[in-house]
Structures are given as C-alpha cells and as structure tokens.
PDB file of C-alpha atoms and ligand atoms in Angstrom:
ATOM      1  CA  UNK A 196      -2.201 -14.917  -9.230  1.00  0.00           C
ATOM      2  CA  UNK A 197       0.428 -12.499  -9.642  1.00  0.00           C
ATOM      3  CA  UNK A 198       0.649  -9.839  -7.097  1.00  0.00           C
ATOM      4  CA  UNK A 199       2.928  -6.419  -7.962  1.00  0.00           C
ATOM      5  CA  UNK A 200       4.084  -4.272  -4.390  1.00  0.00           C
ATOM      6  CA  UNK A 201       3.737  -0.581  -5.462  1.00  0.00           C
ATOM      7  CA  UNK A 202       4.474   0.373  -1.562  1.00  0.00           C
ATOM      8  CA  UNK A 203       2.911   0.739   1.538  1.00  0.00           C
ATOM      9  CA  UNK A 204      -0.962  -1.012   1.280  1.00  0.00           C
ATOM     10  CA  UNK A 205      -1.734  -0.421  -1.948  1.00  0.00           C
ATOM     11  CA  UNK A 206      -1.624  -3.812  -4.323  1.00  0.00           C
ATOM     12  CA  UNK A 207      -2.013  -4.394  -7.991  1.00  0.00           C
ATOM     13  CA  UNK A 208      -3.360  -8.110  -8.133  1.00  0.00           C
ATOM     14  CA  UNK A 209      -2.895  -9.436 -12.068  1.00  0.00           C
ATOM     15  CA  UNK A 210      -5.828 -12.479 -11.811  1.00  0.00           C
ATOM     16  CA  UNK A 211      -5.003 -15.859 -13.810  1.00  0.00           C
ATOM     17  CA  UNK A 212      -7.329 -15.310 -16.210  1.00  0.00           C
ATOM     18  CA  UNK A 213      -5.435 -11.491 -17.096  1.00  0.00           C
ATOM     19  CA  UNK A 214      -8.108  -9.437 -14.694  1.00  0.00           C
ATOM     20  CA  UNK A 215      -6.443  -6.512 -13.022  1.00  0.00           C
ATOM     21  CA  UNK A 216      -7.480  -5.421  -9.529  1.00  0.00           C
ATOM     22  CA  UNK A 217      -5.605  -2.591  -8.103  1.00  0.00           C
ATOM     23  CA  UNK A 218      -6.041  -2.292  -4.115  1.00  0.00           C
ATOM     24  CA  UNK A 219      -6.108   1.255  -1.778  1.00  0.00           C
ATOM     25  CA  UNK A 220      -4.394   3.349  -4.951  1.00  0.00           C
ATOM     26  CA  UNK A 221      -1.656   5.180  -3.621  1.00  0.00           C
ATOM     27  CA  UNK A 222      -0.355   6.229  -6.407  1.00  0.00           C
ATOM     28  CA  UNK A 223       1.515   9.285  -7.572  1.00  0.00           C
ATOM     29  CA  UNK A 224       2.089  10.990  -3.943  1.00  0.00           C
ATOM     30  CA  UNK A 225       3.080   7.210  -2.393  1.00  0.00           C
ATOM     31  CA  UNK A 226       6.940   7.818  -1.412  1.00  0.00           C
ATOM     32  CA  UNK A 227       8.032   4.608  -1.911  1.00  0.00           C
ATOM     33  CA  UNK A 228       6.246   3.571  -5.308  1.00  0.00           C
ATOM     34  CA  UNK A 229       8.330   3.437  -7.769  1.00  0.00           C
ATOM     35  CA  UNK A 230       7.964   5.547 -10.983  1.00  0.00           C
ATOM     36  CA  UNK A 231       8.514   2.844 -13.189  1.00  0.00           C
ATOM     37  CA  UNK A 232       5.922   1.148 -11.894  1.00  0.00           C
ATOM     38  CA  UNK A 233       3.972   4.675 -11.546  1.00  0.00           C
ATOM     39  CA  UNK A 234       3.638   4.774 -15.149  1.00  0.00           C
ATOM     40  CA  UNK A 235       2.973   1.450 -15.603  1.00  0.00           C
ATOM     41  CA  UNK A 236      -0.483   1.362 -14.072  1.00  0.00           C
ATOM     42  CA  UNK A 237      -3.062   1.304 -16.217  1.00  0.00           C
ATOM     43  CA  UNK A 238      -1.169  -0.426 -18.956  1.00  0.00           C
ATOM     44  CA  UNK A 239      -1.512  -4.181 -20.279  1.00  0.00           C
ATOM     45  CA  UNK A 240       1.236  -5.238 -17.940  1.00  0.00           C
ATOM     46  CA  UNK A 241      -0.680  -3.848 -15.503  1.00  0.00           C
ATOM     47  CA  UNK A 242      -4.543  -2.966 -16.078  1.00  0.00           C
ATOM     48  CA  UNK A 243      -7.426  -1.950 -14.022  1.00  0.00           C
ATOM     49  CA  UNK A 244     -10.342  -3.389 -14.627  1.00  0.00           C
ATOM     50  CA  UNK A 245     -11.353  -3.160 -10.872  1.00  0.00           C
ATOM     51  CA  UNK A 246     -10.714  -0.335  -8.335  1.00  0.00           C
ATOM     52  CA  UNK A 247     -10.316  -2.414  -4.565  1.00  0.00           C
ATOM     53  CA  UNK A 248     -10.788   0.893  -1.540  1.00  0.00           C
ATOM     54  CA  UNK A 249     -10.743  -0.641   1.992  1.00  0.00           C
ATOM     55  CA  UNK A 250     -11.173   2.512   3.378  1.00  0.00           C
ATOM     56  CA  UNK A 251     -11.192   5.769   3.325  1.00  0.00           C
ATOM     57  CA  UNK A 252      -7.390   7.958   4.429  1.00  0.00           C
ATOM     58  CA  UNK A 253      -5.990   9.412   2.334  1.00  0.00           C
ATOM     59  CA  UNK A 254      -2.583   6.463   1.883  1.00  0.00           C
ATOM     60  CA  UNK A 255      -5.099   4.122   0.926  1.00  0.00           C
ATOM     61  CA  UNK A 256      -7.864   6.983  -1.206  1.00  0.00           C
ATOM     62  CA  UNK A 257      -5.287   9.656  -2.615  1.00  0.00           C
ATOM     63  CA  UNK A 258      -5.411   8.682  -6.103  1.00  0.00           C
ATOM     64  CA  UNK A 259      -8.795   6.724  -5.721  1.00  0.00           C
ATOM     65  CA  UNK A 260     -10.421   9.382  -7.713  1.00  0.00           C
ATOM     66  CA  UNK A 261      -8.106  10.581 -10.751  1.00  0.00           C
ATOM     67  CA  UNK A 262      -7.595   6.881 -11.394  1.00  0.00           C
ATOM     68  CA  UNK A 263     -11.384   5.592 -11.616  1.00  0.00           C
ATOM     69  CA  UNK A 264     -11.949   8.567 -13.910  1.00  0.00           C
ATOM     70  CA  UNK A 265      -8.903   7.385 -15.852  1.00  0.00           C
ATOM     71  CA  UNK A 266     -10.263   3.775 -16.516  1.00  0.00           C
ATOM     72  CA  UNK A 267     -13.911   4.907 -16.703  1.00  0.00           C
ATOM     73  CA  UNK A 268     -15.397   1.116 -17.061  1.00  0.00           C
ATOM     74  CA  UNK A 269     -13.444  -0.018 -13.975  1.00  0.00           C
ATOM     75  CA  UNK A 270     -15.876  -0.858 -10.934  1.00  0.00           C
ATOM     76  CA  UNK A 271     -14.717   0.897  -8.210  1.00  0.00           C
ATOM     77  CA  UNK A 272     -15.726  -1.210  -4.956  1.00  0.00           C
ATOM     78  CA  UNK A 273     -15.610   0.028  -1.146  1.00  0.00           C
ATOM     79  CA  UNK A 274     -18.351   0.916   1.429  1.00  0.00           C
ATOM     80  CA  UNK A 275     -21.633   1.888   1.044  1.00  0.00           C
ATOM     81  CA  UNK A 276     -20.463   6.117   1.880  1.00  0.00           C
ATOM     82  CA  UNK A 277     -17.122   6.401   0.193  1.00  0.00           C
ATOM     83  CA  UNK A 278     -18.786   5.291  -2.660  1.00  0.00           C
ATOM     84  CA  UNK A 279     -21.016   8.370  -2.045  1.00  0.00           C
ATOM     85  CA  UNK A 280     -18.490  10.286  -1.888  1.00  0.00           C
ATOM     86  CA  UNK A 281     -16.559   9.457  -4.706  1.00  0.00           C
ATOM     87  CA  UNK A 282     -20.108  10.090  -6.705  1.00  0.00           C
ATOM     88  CA  UNK A 283     -20.125  13.571  -5.512  1.00  0.00           C
ATOM     89  CA  UNK A 284     -16.523  14.081  -6.815  1.00  0.00           C
ATOM     90  CA  UNK A 285     -17.474  13.109 -10.356  1.00  0.00           C
ATOM     91  CA  UNK A 286     -16.565   9.231 -10.417  1.00  0.00           C
ATOM     92  CA  UNK A 287     -19.310   7.798 -13.011  1.00  0.00           C
ATOM     93  CA  UNK A 288     -21.931   6.282 -10.401  1.00  0.00           C
ATOM     94  CA  UNK A 289     -22.220   3.440 -12.673  1.00  0.00           C
ATOM     95  CA  UNK A 290     -19.389   2.485 -12.114  1.00  0.00           C
ATOM     96  CA  UNK A 291     -19.442   2.363  -8.206  1.00  0.00           C
ATOM     97  CA  UNK A 292     -20.295  -0.752  -6.048  1.00  0.00           C
ATOM     98  CA  UNK A 293     -21.222   0.448  -2.243  1.00  0.00           C
ATOM     99  CA  UNK A 294     -20.877  -2.432  -0.151  1.00  0.00           C
ATOM    100  CA  UNK A 295     -21.631  -4.001   4.176  1.00  0.00           C
ATOM    101  CA  UNK A 296     -20.689  -6.239   5.371  1.00  0.00           C
ATOM    102  CA  UNK A 297     -21.441  -9.234   4.689  1.00  0.00           C
ATOM    103  CA  UNK A 298     -22.331  -8.906   1.219  1.00  0.00           C
ATOM    104  CA  UNK A 299     -20.516 -10.123  -1.731  1.00  0.00           C
ATOM    105  CA  UNK A 300     -20.218  -9.485  -5.132  1.00  0.00           C
ATOM    106  CA  UNK A 301     -19.586 -11.728  -8.155  1.00  0.00           C
ATOM    107  CA  UNK A 302     -17.433 -10.864 -10.889  1.00  0.00           C
ATOM    108  CA  UNK A 303     -16.074 -12.509 -14.025  1.00  0.00           C
ATOM    109  CA  UNK A 304     -13.558 -14.896 -12.484  1.00  0.00           C
ATOM    110  CA  UNK A 305     -13.467 -13.855  -8.563  1.00  0.00           C
ATOM    111  CA  UNK A 306     -15.866 -13.190  -6.203  1.00  0.00           C
ATOM    112  CA  UNK A 307     -15.100 -10.348  -3.299  1.00  0.00           C
ATOM    113  CA  UNK A 308     -16.465  -9.670  -0.190  1.00  0.00           C
ATOM    114  CA  UNK A 309     -16.627  -7.135   2.737  1.00  0.00           C
ATOM    115  CA  UNK A 310     -15.130  -7.877   5.929  1.00  0.00           C
ATOM    116  CA  UNK A 311     -14.717  -6.232   8.706  1.00  0.00           C
ATOM    117  CA  UNK A 312     -11.524  -4.310   9.878  1.00  0.00           C
ATOM    118  CA  UNK A 313     -10.804  -2.501  13.503  1.00  0.00           C
ATOM    119  CA  UNK A 314      -9.742   1.307  12.696  1.00  0.00           C
ATOM    120  CA  UNK A 315     -11.515   4.407  11.584  1.00  0.00           C
ATOM    121  CA  UNK A 316     -12.295   6.125   7.874  1.00  0.00           C
ATOM    122  CA  UNK A 317     -12.606   9.079   7.738  1.00  0.00           C
ATOM    123  CA  UNK A 318     -11.444  11.179   4.742  1.00  0.00           C
ATOM    124  CA  UNK A 319      -9.647  13.932   4.709  1.00  0.00           C
ATOM    125  CA  UNK A 320     -11.172  16.809   2.292  1.00  0.00           C
ATOM    126  CA  UNK A 321      -8.890  19.856   1.051  1.00  0.00           C
ATOM    127  CA  UNK A 322     -10.521  22.058   3.079  1.00  0.00           C
ATOM    128  CA  UNK A 323      -9.304  20.237   6.394  1.00  0.00           C
ATOM    129  CA  UNK A 324     -12.568  18.859   7.255  1.00  0.00           C
ATOM    130  CA  UNK A 325     -13.473  15.265   7.658  1.00  0.00           C
ATOM    131  CA  UNK A 326     -15.672  13.592   5.729  1.00  0.00           C
ATOM    132  CA  UNK A 327     -17.574  10.267   7.303  1.00  0.00           C
ATOM    133  CA  UNK A 328     -15.909   7.535   5.137  1.00  0.00           C
ATOM    134  CA  UNK A 329     -18.166   4.753   6.708  1.00  0.00           C
ATOM    135  CA  UNK A 330     -17.040   1.707   8.512  1.00  0.00           C
ATOM    136  CA  UNK A 331     -13.412   0.809   7.278  1.00  0.00           C
ATOM    137  CA  UNK A 332     -12.910  -2.790   5.817  1.00  0.00           C
ATOM    138  CA  UNK A 333     -11.425  -5.944   3.803  1.00  0.00           C
ATOM    139  CA  UNK A 334     -11.761  -7.575   1.450  1.00  0.00           C
ATOM    140  CA  UNK A 335     -11.773 -11.443   0.032  1.00  0.00           C
ATOM    141  CA  UNK A 336     -10.823 -12.141  -3.386  1.00  0.00           C
ATOM    142  CA  UNK A 337     -11.471 -15.639  -4.062  1.00  0.00           C
ATOM    143  CA  UNK A 338     -10.947 -16.656  -7.723  1.00  0.00           C
ATOM    144  CA  UNK A 339     -12.872 -18.931  -9.012  1.00  0.00           C
ATOM    145  CA  UNK A 340     -10.356 -22.320  -8.913  1.00  0.00           C
ATOM    146  CA  UNK A 341      -7.742 -20.597  -7.633  1.00  0.00           C
ATOM    147  CA  UNK A 342      -6.052 -18.861  -4.527  1.00  0.00           C
ATOM    148  CA  UNK A 343      -8.242 -17.390  -1.614  1.00  0.00           C
ATOM    149  CA  UNK A 344      -6.641 -13.933  -0.152  1.00  0.00           C
ATOM    150  CA  UNK A 345      -7.526 -11.474   2.558  1.00  0.00           C
ATOM    151  CA  UNK A 346      -6.841  -8.354   2.425  1.00  0.00           C
ATOM    152  CA  UNK A 347      -7.302  -7.022   5.121  1.00  0.00           C
ATOM    153  CA  UNK A 348      -6.513  -3.220   5.231  1.00  0.00           C
ATOM    154  CA  UNK A 349      -5.484  -1.014   8.457  1.00  0.00           C
ATOM    155  CA  UNK A 350      -6.887  -2.762  11.056  1.00  0.00           C
ATOM    156  CA  UNK A 351      -6.679  -3.841  14.933  1.00  0.00           C
ATOM    157  CA  UNK A 352      -6.306  -7.615  16.333  1.00  0.00           C
ATOM    158  CA  UNK A 353      -9.768  -9.030  15.433  1.00  0.00           C
ATOM    159  CA  UNK A 354     -11.180 -12.671  16.679  1.00  0.00           C
ATOM    160  CA  UNK A 355     -13.515 -11.668  13.263  1.00  0.00           C
ATOM    161  CA  UNK A 356     -10.343 -12.890  11.791  1.00  0.00           C
ATOM    162  CA  UNK A 357     -11.242 -16.614  13.092  1.00  0.00           C
ATOM    163  CA  UNK A 358     -15.106 -16.176  10.871  1.00  0.00           C
ATOM    164  CA  UNK A 359     -13.002 -14.708   7.915  1.00  0.00           C
ATOM    165  CA  UNK A 360     -11.018 -18.233   8.227  1.00  0.00           C
ATOM    166  CA  UNK A 361     -13.955 -19.930   8.706  1.00  0.00           C
ATOM    167  CA  UNK A 362     -16.182 -18.691   6.029  1.00  0.00           C
ATOM    168  CA  UNK A 363     -13.653 -18.258   3.364  1.00  0.00           C
ATOM    169  CA  UNK A 364     -10.093 -19.984   4.152  1.00  0.00           C
ATOM    170  CA  UNK A 365      -8.185 -17.628   2.517  1.00  0.00           C
ATOM    171  CA  UNK A 366      -5.036 -19.355   1.251  1.00  0.00           C
ATOM    172  CA  UNK A 367      -3.005 -15.950   1.234  1.00  0.00           C
ATOM    173  CA  UNK A 368      -3.277 -12.920   3.551  1.00  0.00           C
ATOM    174  CA  UNK A 369      -2.101 -10.004   2.599  1.00  0.00           C
ATOM    175  CA  UNK A 370      -1.566  -7.303   6.764  1.00  0.00           C
ATOM    176  CA  UNK A 371      -0.176  -4.418   8.099  1.00  0.00           C
ATOM    177  CA  UNK A 372       2.218  -4.742  10.840  1.00  0.00           C
ATOM    178  CA  UNK A 373       3.851  -0.646  11.286  1.00  0.00           C
ATOM    179  CA  UNK A 374       2.441  -0.961  14.597  1.00  0.00           C
ATOM    180  CA  UNK A 375       1.156   2.567  15.944  1.00  0.00           C
ATOM    181  CA  UNK A 376      -2.116   2.988  13.076  1.00  0.00           C
ATOM    182  CA  UNK A 377      -3.215  -1.346  12.584  1.00  0.00           C
ATOM    183  CA  UNK A 378      -1.429  -4.522  14.360  1.00  0.00           C
ATOM    184  CA  UNK A 379       2.458  -4.427  14.796  1.00  0.00           C
ATOM    185  CA  UNK A 380       4.680  -7.762  13.919  1.00  0.00           C
ATOM    186  CA  UNK A 381       2.958  -9.634  17.386  1.00  0.00           C
ATOM    187  CA  UNK A 382       0.160  -9.082  16.793  1.00  0.00           C
ATOM    188  CA  UNK A 383       0.272 -10.029  12.790  1.00  0.00           C
ATOM    189  CA  UNK A 384       1.295 -13.255  13.169  1.00  0.00           C
ATOM    190  CA  UNK A 385      -1.900 -13.564  15.815  1.00  0.00           C
ATOM    191  CA  UNK A 386      -3.747 -13.099  12.692  1.00  0.00           C
ATOM    192  CA  UNK A 387      -1.831 -15.287  10.602  1.00  0.00           C
ATOM    193  CA  UNK A 388      -2.788 -18.506  13.199  1.00  0.00           C
ATOM    194  CA  UNK A 389      -7.056 -17.000  13.544  1.00  0.00           C
ATOM    195  CA  UNK A 390      -6.711 -16.911   9.869  1.00  0.00           C
ATOM    196  CA  UNK A 391      -4.730 -20.169   9.071  1.00  0.00           C
ATOM    197  CA  UNK A 392      -3.295 -18.662   6.087  1.00  0.00           C
ATOM    198  CA  UNK A 393      -0.214 -20.472   4.674  1.00  0.00           C
ATOM    199  CA  UNK A 394       1.228 -17.443   3.790  1.00  0.00           C
ATOM    200  CA  UNK A 395       1.297 -14.055   4.956  1.00  0.00           C
ATOM    201  CA  UNK A 396       2.500 -10.103   2.439  1.00  0.00           C
ATOM    202  CA  UNK A 397       3.253  -7.424   5.044  1.00  0.00           C
ATOM    203  CA  UNK A 398       2.958  -4.063   4.255  1.00  0.00           C
ATOM    204  CA  UNK A 399       1.712  -0.731   5.695  1.00  0.00           C
ATOM    205  CA  UNK A 400       5.737  -0.308   7.941  1.00  0.00           C
ATOM    206  CA  UNK A 401       8.909   1.758   6.648  1.00  0.00           C
ATOM    207  CA  UNK A 402       6.841   3.709   4.626  1.00  0.00           C
ATOM    208  CA  UNK A 403       7.318   7.043   7.482  1.00  0.00           C
ATOM    209  CA  UNK A 404      10.128   5.737  10.418  1.00  0.00           C
ATOM    210  CA  UNK A 405       6.806   6.058  12.790  1.00  0.00           C
ATOM    211  CA  UNK A 406       5.647   2.824  10.803  1.00  0.00           C
ATOM    212  CA  UNK A 407       7.991   0.823  13.124  1.00  0.00           C
ATOM    213  CA  UNK A 408       7.171  -2.801  12.546  1.00  0.00           C
ATOM    214  CA  UNK A 409       9.522  -4.843  10.212  1.00  0.00           C
ATOM    215  CA  UNK A 410       8.964  -8.808   8.498  1.00  0.00           C
ATOM    216  CA  UNK A 411      12.531 -10.062  10.688  1.00  0.00           C
ATOM    217  CA  UNK A 412       9.834  -9.450  13.666  1.00  0.00           C
ATOM    218  CA  UNK A 413       6.826 -10.988  11.947  1.00  0.00           C
ATOM    219  CA  UNK A 414       9.539 -13.669  11.320  1.00  0.00           C
ATOM    220  CA  UNK A 415      10.485 -14.142  14.771  1.00  0.00           C
ATOM    221  CA  UNK A 416       6.177 -14.229  16.410  1.00  0.00           C
ATOM    222  CA  UNK A 417       5.367 -16.578  14.040  1.00  0.00           C
ATOM    223  CA  UNK A 418       8.246 -18.682  15.030  1.00  0.00           C
ATOM    224  CA  UNK A 419       6.995 -17.806  18.755  1.00  0.00           C
ATOM    225  CA  UNK A 420       3.862 -19.413  18.245  1.00  0.00           C
ATOM    226  CA  UNK A 421       5.146 -22.220  16.494  1.00  0.00           C
ATOM    227  CA  UNK A 422       3.996 -21.426  12.551  1.00  0.00           C
ATOM    228  CA  UNK A 423       5.247 -21.832   9.948  1.00  0.00           C
ATOM    229  CA  UNK A 424       3.368 -19.401   7.906  1.00  0.00           C
ATOM    230  CA  UNK A 425       5.799 -18.623   4.931  1.00  0.00           C
ATOM    231  CA  UNK A 426       6.124 -14.892   5.019  1.00  0.00           C
ATOM    232  CA  UNK A 427       6.809 -13.464   1.213  1.00  0.00           C
ATOM    233  CA  UNK A 428       8.411 -10.321   1.480  1.00  0.00           C
ATOM    234  CA  UNK A 429       8.180  -7.643  -1.269  1.00  0.00           C
ATOM    235  CA  UNK A 430      10.082  -4.426  -1.443  1.00  0.00           C
ATOM    236  CA  UNK A 431       8.240  -1.810  -3.604  1.00  0.00           C
ATOM    237  CA  UNK A 432       8.071  -2.448  -7.566  1.00  0.00           C
ATOM    238  CA  UNK A 433       8.257  -6.231  -6.815  1.00  0.00           C
ATOM    239  CA  UNK A 434       6.117  -8.626  -8.266  1.00  0.00           C
ATOM    240  CA  UNK A 435       5.455 -12.546  -7.228  1.00  0.00           C
ATOM    241  CA  UNK A 436       3.313 -15.108  -8.876  1.00  0.00           C
ATOM    242  CA  UNK A 437       1.360 -16.789  -5.991  1.00  0.00           C
ATOM    243  CA  UNK A 438      -0.603 -20.297  -6.379  1.00  0.00           C
ATOM    244  CA  UNK A 439      -2.141 -21.839  -3.334  1.00  0.00           C
ATOM    245  CA  UNK A 440       1.014 -24.750  -3.101  1.00  0.00           C
ATOM    246  CA  UNK A 441       3.445 -22.713  -3.457  1.00  0.00           C
ATOM    247  CA  UNK A 442       2.346 -21.610   0.303  1.00  0.00           C
ATOM    248  CA  UNK A 443       2.382 -25.966   2.226  1.00  0.00           C
ATOM    249  CA  UNK A 444       2.230 -26.196   5.448  1.00  0.00           C
TER     250      UNK A 444
HETATM  251 NI1   NI B 692      -5.972   4.017   7.968  1.00  0.00          NI
HETATM  252 MN1   MN B 693      -3.300   3.238   6.438  1.00  0.00          MN
END
C-alpha cells in the first residue's frame, strides 16, 4: 500500500489494487496540509473510493460531509451514530456504513474492522451544541494478500490493543503520540509492544503547540523497551510505500 500523510491524523491509503481510502477527512481547514495536496485529493493519484471516520471530533470529521457529497459513490464507514448524523447532513444513506465493535466489512481487496478506542466522540455542531457521536474507534485494514494496517484513531493506551494484536496481527500501526488528548510517546511505545507491529507511523502531534510528543521521543521510548519497531516519520505531504518486508525485525 501507498500511504500519504495529509497532516495531523488524516491519511490517504492507496491499496495495491488502486483503490483509495481517505481516513479522518480534515483537509480544507487542516492548517498543516499542503495546498497542493488539498487540491489533489480525489484526482487519479489520490482516488477517494472509501471514506473512513474514526470518531466525531472536528479534526477527524470536518470535511466528511463535503467530501462524501463530492464522491457520491464512495462508501463512508464509521460508527452507527456518526453514520446517522452524516445522513441527517445530506450524505446519501446508500453509502453510509454504520459499524460497531466486533464487526467487519469485506470490500474489494480489503477487509475492514472497527475496533475500540479509549477517547470521546462528541460532534460539535455549528451552533456550539454537542451531538452524541457514539463510541470512538479505530480501524484494522487487512489488505488481501498484503499489509494489515491498524489505524488506532485518537486513543489512550488500552489493553484492547493486545486483542487487536491477537485477532489481526497488524504489520503496521498508525498511532497518535501528541499527548493531552491521546497517548504520549511513552504510551505509544507500549502500544507497539502490545501490538507487536513491525513498524509505526506517529501522528496527532505538532499540529498545535499543545500536542507536544515527538517522533524522537517515541524512538527513545521504544529503545527503552528494547523494541526495534521501525518508526516511519512522515511530514504533511509525504508519501511512502509500505510492504510487509520493509518492517523486518
Ligand atoms: Ni479526538
Ligand atoms: Mn483528534
């Protein structure tokens, strides 16, 4: 798979079959997403065939409605409550795939599971009220014959990651390290231990000064645990190809 980092927690994944997944669409207003990339999302290089939403906070959902409407055939996969909310906002209900924990969906070339996160999921409305956004989650993307990617979404460290490791054996994890709202680098290193993943892409840091964790700290914490998990550091706009052989331990 080919992974493009749009900045903060937003990723585009291009599977080996050419299908594109946009995860946690915070694009137009994302202060760290390069303008060039904002323009290119949805073009042939960055197709939007599926839209995945981990939870209801603005930095994960801000452009969900407009992008879902612009890509009318793309399934939008999220939890049950956010799917309902998107329908209320005018997204075609035919495309909404509201999931819950324990379930999976099979698509062309990949299987998608929704797994628990320890976080919150309220959706901030324009009038300042908060709509219940169900339980926050993460995704396991099992590419047929390819990489198994765990995108945790915003989460604290949780023992559930050991279950995720046992059930899915992810090769690669995308984990938040910024602290305050999510894991810090030390907890993220422990998550790598739980997950037994070969490689990790840190995210959800540096966007705002309050998100203080750094990839360097993650590397230090992994070393303290005696882990040789490969840390793939991406700047907003960076594109990387990942295959399972890259993360050999
Ligand atoms: Ni959040
Ligand atoms: Mn967030």
